[in-house]
CSV table of C-alpha atoms in Angstrom, one decimal:
chain,number,residue,atom,x,y,z
A,200,MET,CA,0.0,0.0,0.0
A,201,LYS,CA,1.3,3.4,-0.9
A,202,TYR,CA,1.0,6.1,1.7
A,203,LYS,CA,1.0,9.9,1.0
A,204,THR,CA,3.7,11.0,3.5
A,205,GLU,CA,5.4,13.9,1.6
A,206,ASN,CA,3.8,16.6,3.8
A,207,PHE,CA,5.2,15.0,6.9
A,208,GLN,CA,8.6,13.9,5.5
A,209,ASN,CA,9.3,17.4,4.2
A,210,ARG,CA,7.7,19.5,7.0
A,211,VAL,CA,9.5,22.7,8.0
A,212,SER,CA,8.5,25.6,10.2
A,213,SER,CA,7.1,28.4,8.0
A,214,ARG,CA,7.4,32.1,8.9
A,215,ASN,CA,7.0,33.7,5.5
A,216,TYR,CA,3.3,33.8,4.5
A,217,CYS,CA,1.4,35.6,1.8
A,218,GLU,CA,-2.0,37.3,2.4
A,219,TYR,CA,-4.8,34.8,2.3
A,220,GLU,CA,-8.2,34.9,3.9
A,221,LEU,CA,-9.7,31.6,4.9
A,222,THR,CA,-12.9,30.4,3.4
A,223,LEU,CA,-15.8,29.3,5.7
A,224,GLU,CA,-15.2,25.7,4.5
A,225,GLU,CA,-11.6,25.9,5.5
A,226,ILE,CA,-12.5,27.2,8.9
A,227,LYS,CA,-14.9,24.4,9.3
A,228,LEU,CA,-12.3,21.7,8.3
A,229,ILE,CA,-9.7,23.1,10.8
A,230,SER,CA,-12.3,23.2,13.5
A,231,GLU,CA,-13.5,19.7,12.8
A,232,ALA,CA,-9.9,18.4,13.0
A,233,ILE,CA,-9.4,20.0,16.4
A,234,ASN,CA,-12.7,18.8,17.7
A,235,ASN,CA,-12.0,15.3,16.6
A,236,SER,CA,-8.7,15.2,18.5
A,237,PRO,CA,-8.4,12.5,21.2
A,238,THR,CA,-9.0,13.5,24.9
A,239,HIS,CA,-8.1,11.6,28.0
A,240,SER,CA,-11.0,9.4,29.0
A,241,ASN,CA,-13.2,11.5,26.7
A,242,HIS,CA,-13.2,14.2,29.3
A,243,GLN,CA,-12.9,17.1,26.8
A,244,LEU,CA,-10.1,18.9,28.8
A,245,PHE,CA,-8.9,21.3,26.1
A,246,SER,CA,-10.2,24.2,24.0
A,247,ALA,CA,-8.7,26.2,21.1
A,248,VAL,CA,-9.2,29.7,19.9
A,249,ILE,CA,-8.7,30.4,16.2
A,250,VAL,CA,-7.7,34.0,15.9
A,251,LEU,CA,-8.5,35.5,12.5
A,252,ASP,CA,-8.8,39.1,13.6
A,253,LYS,CA,-5.8,41.0,12.3
A,254,ASN,CA,-5.7,43.5,15.1
A,255,LYS,CA,-5.7,40.8,17.7
A,256,ARG,CA,-2.9,38.9,15.9
A,257,ASN,CA,-0.9,42.1,15.7
A,258,ALA,CA,-1.2,42.5,19.4
A,259,ILE,CA,-0.2,38.9,20.0
A,260,SER,CA,2.8,39.4,17.7
A,261,LYS,CA,4.0,42.4,19.7
A,262,LYS,CA,3.8,40.3,22.9
A,263,LEU,CA,5.9,37.6,21.3
A,264,TYR,CA,8.9,39.7,20.3
A,265,ASN,CA,7.3,41.0,17.1
A,266,GLN,CA,7.1,37.6,15.3
A,267,LYS,CA,5.6,38.9,12.0
A,268,HIS,CA,4.3,35.5,10.9
A,269,ILE,CA,1.6,35.6,13.5
A,270,CYS,CA,-0.1,38.5,11.8
A,271,SER,CA,1.1,38.1,8.2
A,272,GLY,CA,-0.5,34.7,7.7
A,273,SER,CA,-4.1,33.5,7.7
A,274,GLY,CA,-4.5,32.8,11.4
A,275,TYR,CA,-3.2,31.9,14.8
A,276,ILE,CA,-4.6,29.1,17.0
A,277,LEU,CA,-4.1,29.2,20.8
A,278,PHE,CA,-4.6,25.8,22.5
A,279,LEU,CA,-5.7,25.7,26.1
A,280,ALA,CA,-5.6,23.2,28.9
A,281,ASP,CA,-9.2,23.8,29.9
A,282,ARG,CA,-10.8,22.4,33.0
A,283,SER,CA,-13.9,24.5,33.0
A,284,ARG,CA,-16.2,21.7,31.7
A,285,SER,CA,-14.9,19.3,34.4
A,286,GLU,CA,-15.6,21.8,37.1
A,287,ILE,CA,-19.2,22.4,35.8
A,288,ILE,CA,-19.8,18.6,35.8
A,289,CYS,CA,-18.4,18.1,39.3
A,290,LYS,CA,-20.6,20.9,40.6
A,291,GLU,CA,-23.7,19.6,38.8
A,292,THR,CA,-23.2,16.0,40.0
A,293,ASN,CA,-22.0,16.9,43.5
A,294,ILE,CA,-18.7,15.2,43.0
A,295,CYS,CA,-15.7,16.7,44.7
A,296,ASN,CA,-12.9,16.4,42.2
A,297,ASP,CA,-9.7,17.8,43.7
A,298,ILE,CA,-7.8,19.4,40.9
A,299,SER,CA,-4.3,17.8,41.1
A,300,THR,CA,-1.1,18.0,39.2
A,301,TYR,CA,-2.2,14.9,37.4
A,302,GLU,CA,-5.4,16.6,36.3
A,303,PHE,CA,-3.5,19.6,35.1
A,304,MET,CA,-1.1,17.4,33.1
A,305,ARG,CA,-4.1,15.5,31.5
A,306,SER,CA,-5.5,18.8,30.2
A,307,PHE,CA,-2.0,20.0,29.2
A,308,MET,CA,-1.5,16.8,27.1
A,309,ASP,CA,-4.9,17.0,25.5
A,310,ALA,CA,-4.2,20.6,24.3
A,311,SER,CA,-0.8,19.4,22.9
A,312,ILE,CA,-2.4,16.5,21.0
A,313,ALA,CA,-5.1,18.8,19.6
A,314,SER,CA,-2.4,21.1,18.3
A,315,SER,CA,-0.8,18.2,16.4
A,316,TYR,CA,-4.2,17.3,14.9
A,317,ALA,CA,-4.6,20.9,13.7
A,318,GLN,CA,-1.1,21.0,12.2
A,319,SER,CA,-1.7,17.8,10.3
A,320,ALA,CA,-5.0,19.1,8.9
A,321,LEU,CA,-3.4,22.5,7.9
A,322,MET,CA,-0.5,20.7,6.2
A,323,THR,CA,-2.9,18.5,4.2
A,324,MET,CA,-4.8,21.7,3.2
A,325,GLY,CA,-1.7,23.3,1.8
A,326,PHE,CA,-0.8,25.6,4.7
A,327,GLY,CA,2.5,26.2,6.4
A,328,THR,CA,2.7,26.3,10.1
A,329,CYS,CA,4.9,27.5,13.0
A,330,TYR,CA,4.6,26.5,16.6
A,331,LEU,CA,5.0,28.9,19.5
A,332,GLY,CA,5.6,27.3,22.9
A,333,ALA,CA,5.1,28.2,26.5
A,334,GLN,CA,2.1,30.5,25.8
A,335,PHE,CA,1.1,30.3,29.5
A,336,VAL,CA,3.5,33.2,30.2
A,337,LEU,CA,0.8,35.4,28.5
A,338,LYS,CA,-2.2,34.0,30.4
A,339,ASP,CA,-3.3,37.4,31.7
A,340,PHE,CA,-2.9,39.0,28.3
A,341,TYR,CA,-4.9,36.2,26.6
A,342,LYS,CA,-7.6,36.6,29.3
A,343,GLU,CA,-8.0,40.2,28.3
A,344,ILE,CA,-7.7,39.9,24.5
A,345,LEU,CA,-9.3,36.5,23.9
A,346,ASN,CA,-11.6,36.2,26.9
A,347,ILE,CA,-10.2,32.8,28.0
A,348,PRO,CA,-11.6,31.5,31.3
A,349,GLU,CA,-9.7,31.8,34.6
A,350,ASN,CA,-9.4,28.0,34.9
A,351,SER,CA,-7.8,27.6,31.5
A,352,PHE,CA,-4.1,27.5,30.8
A,353,PRO,CA,-2.5,28.5,27.5
A,354,VAL,CA,-0.2,25.8,26.3
A,355,VAL,CA,0.9,26.3,22.7
A,356,GLY,CA,0.2,28.6,19.8
A,357,LEU,CA,0.3,27.8,16.1
A,358,SER,CA,0.5,30.3,13.3
A,359,PHE,CA,-0.4,29.2,9.8
A,360,GLY,CA,-0.7,30.6,6.3
A,361,LYS,CA,-0.1,30.1,2.6
A,362,ILE,CA,3.7,29.8,2.2
A,363,LEU,CA,5.4,32.6,0.3
A,364,SER,CA,8.9,31.1,0.5
A,365,LYS,CA,9.8,27.8,2.1
A,366,ASN,CA,12.7,27.3,4.6
A,367,LYS,CA,15.4,24.8,3.8
A,368,PHE,CA,14.8,21.4,5.3
A,369,LYS,CA,17.1,20.8,8.3
A,370,PRO,CA,18.8,17.5,9.1
A,371,LYS,CA,16.9,15.4,11.5
A,372,ILE,CA,18.0,13.0,14.3
A,373,ASN,CA,16.5,9.6,14.8
A,374,LYS,CA,14.3,9.6,17.9
A,375,VAL,CA,12.5,6.3,17.3
A,376,PHE,CA,13.3,2.9,18.7
A,377,ILE,CA,11.7,-0.4,18.1
A,378,ASP,CA,10.7,-2.5,21.2
A,379,LYS,CA,13.2,-0.9,23.5
A,380,TYR,CA,15.2,2.2,24.0
A,381,GLU,CA,18.8,1.9,22.9
A,382,LYS,CA,21.0,4.5,24.8
A,383,ASN,CA,24.2,3.6,22.9
A,384,ILE,CA,22.5,4.0,19.6
A,385,SER,CA,21.0,7.3,20.7
A,386,GLU,CA,24.4,8.6,21.6
A,387,ARG,CA,25.9,7.5,18.3
A,388,HIS,CA,23.0,9.2,16.5
A,389,LEU,CA,23.6,12.4,18.5
A,390,GLU,CA,27.3,12.4,17.5
A,391,LYS,CA,26.4,11.9,13.8
A,392,TYR,CA,23.7,14.6,14.1
A,393,ASN,CA,26.2,17.0,15.6
A,394,ASN,CA,28.4,16.6,12.5
A,395,ASN,CA,25.4,16.9,10.1
A,396,MET,CA,24.3,20.1,11.7
A,397,LYS,CA,27.8,21.6,11.6
A,398,LYS,CA,27.7,21.1,7.8
A,399,TYR,CA,24.2,22.5,7.6
A,400,PHE,CA,25.3,25.7,9.5
A,401,GLU,CA,28.4,26.1,7.4
A,402,ILE,CA,26.6,25.8,4.1
A,403,ASP,CA,23.2,27.4,4.8
A,404,ARG,CA,23.9,29.8,7.6
A,405,SER,CA,27.6,30.6,7.0
A,406,LYS,CA,28.2,29.8,10.7
A,407,ASN,CA,31.2,27.8,12.1
A,408,ILE,CA,29.1,26.1,14.8
A,409,ASP,CA,28.0,22.6,15.6
A,410,PHE,CA,24.7,21.4,17.2
A,411,PHE,CA,26.1,21.2,20.7
A,412,ASN,CA,27.3,24.9,20.6
A,413,HIS,CA,24.1,25.9,18.9
A,414,VAL,CA,22.1,24.5,21.9
A,415,LYS,CA,24.6,26.1,24.3
A,416,SER,CA,24.2,29.6,22.7
A,417,PHE,CA,20.4,29.2,23.0
A,418,TYR,CA,20.5,28.5,26.7
A,419,LYS,CA,22.8,31.5,27.2
A,420,ASN,CA,20.6,33.9,25.2
A,421,LYS,CA,19.3,36.7,27.4
A,422,TYR,CA,15.8,36.4,26.0
A,423,TYR,CA,15.6,32.7,26.7
A,424,ILE,CA,16.9,33.2,30.3
A,425,GLU,CA,14.3,35.9,30.9
A,426,TYR,CA,11.5,33.9,29.3
A,427,SER,CA,12.4,30.6,31.0
A,428,LYS,CA,12.5,32.3,34.5
A,429,LYS,CA,9.1,33.8,33.9
A,430,ALA,CA,7.7,30.4,32.6
A,431,ASN,CA,9.2,28.5,35.6
A,432,ASN,CA,7.6,30.9,38.1
A,433,ILE,CA,4.2,30.7,36.4
A,434,LEU,CA,4.3,26.9,36.3
A,435,GLU,CA,5.3,26.6,39.9
A,436,LYS,CA,2.6,29.0,41.0
A,437,GLU,CA,0.0,27.1,38.9
A,438,ILE,CA,0.9,23.7,40.3
A,439,LYS,CA,1.0,25.0,43.9
A,440,ASN,CA,-2.5,26.5,43.5
A,441,LEU,CA,-3.7,23.1,42.2
A,442,ILE,CA,-2.4,21.0,45.1
A,443,LYS,CA,-3.4,23.3,48.0
């Protein structure tokens, strides 16, 4: 049997979109893909907001270090860990469901899976995509601009649009094992990948750097340090509130 896997084999992050307004049918297809995403025990622990309004996307872009692809494409989707439905059900049925770290992680994973479903649908429909992680640092901002509920938690964002120019495909490392994890094989693959990325950076980025030092420079970047500290504080606060 022949499978159509080109979209997944050649997938790259896209940040250069042309102007394109979604049709009602396209909005419906994207929504259906998200709504059909699996949820833990069918508890419906996530929500998604498809942001089409250009002014709102401009505001989001400014909050995310002026990443232009958020507002230049066709839309932006915010995926939420959303416990609001569970809380309504618990109240209506007189069940005391103490919100735990586990409950939080269930909803977090549901939102992540839903984002993957959305990306698969968008790729099939001919759109490029770009993920934006750790959106929970903007929870208060999203509450104001997108009216998200207090008991929801932004997980990840996804910009999408018709691709104006495609990024070059980066080398990939094998992360898949059959039947058992092989640490020695993983380490050999990492060594090989380090060399492959060194060649990639030299040819395509004119940089004399390998993968290890690329990761090192990321962790030393002042924006990452600032962002990660804020993200850690928010996560710790959220989990402490859950397990009181």
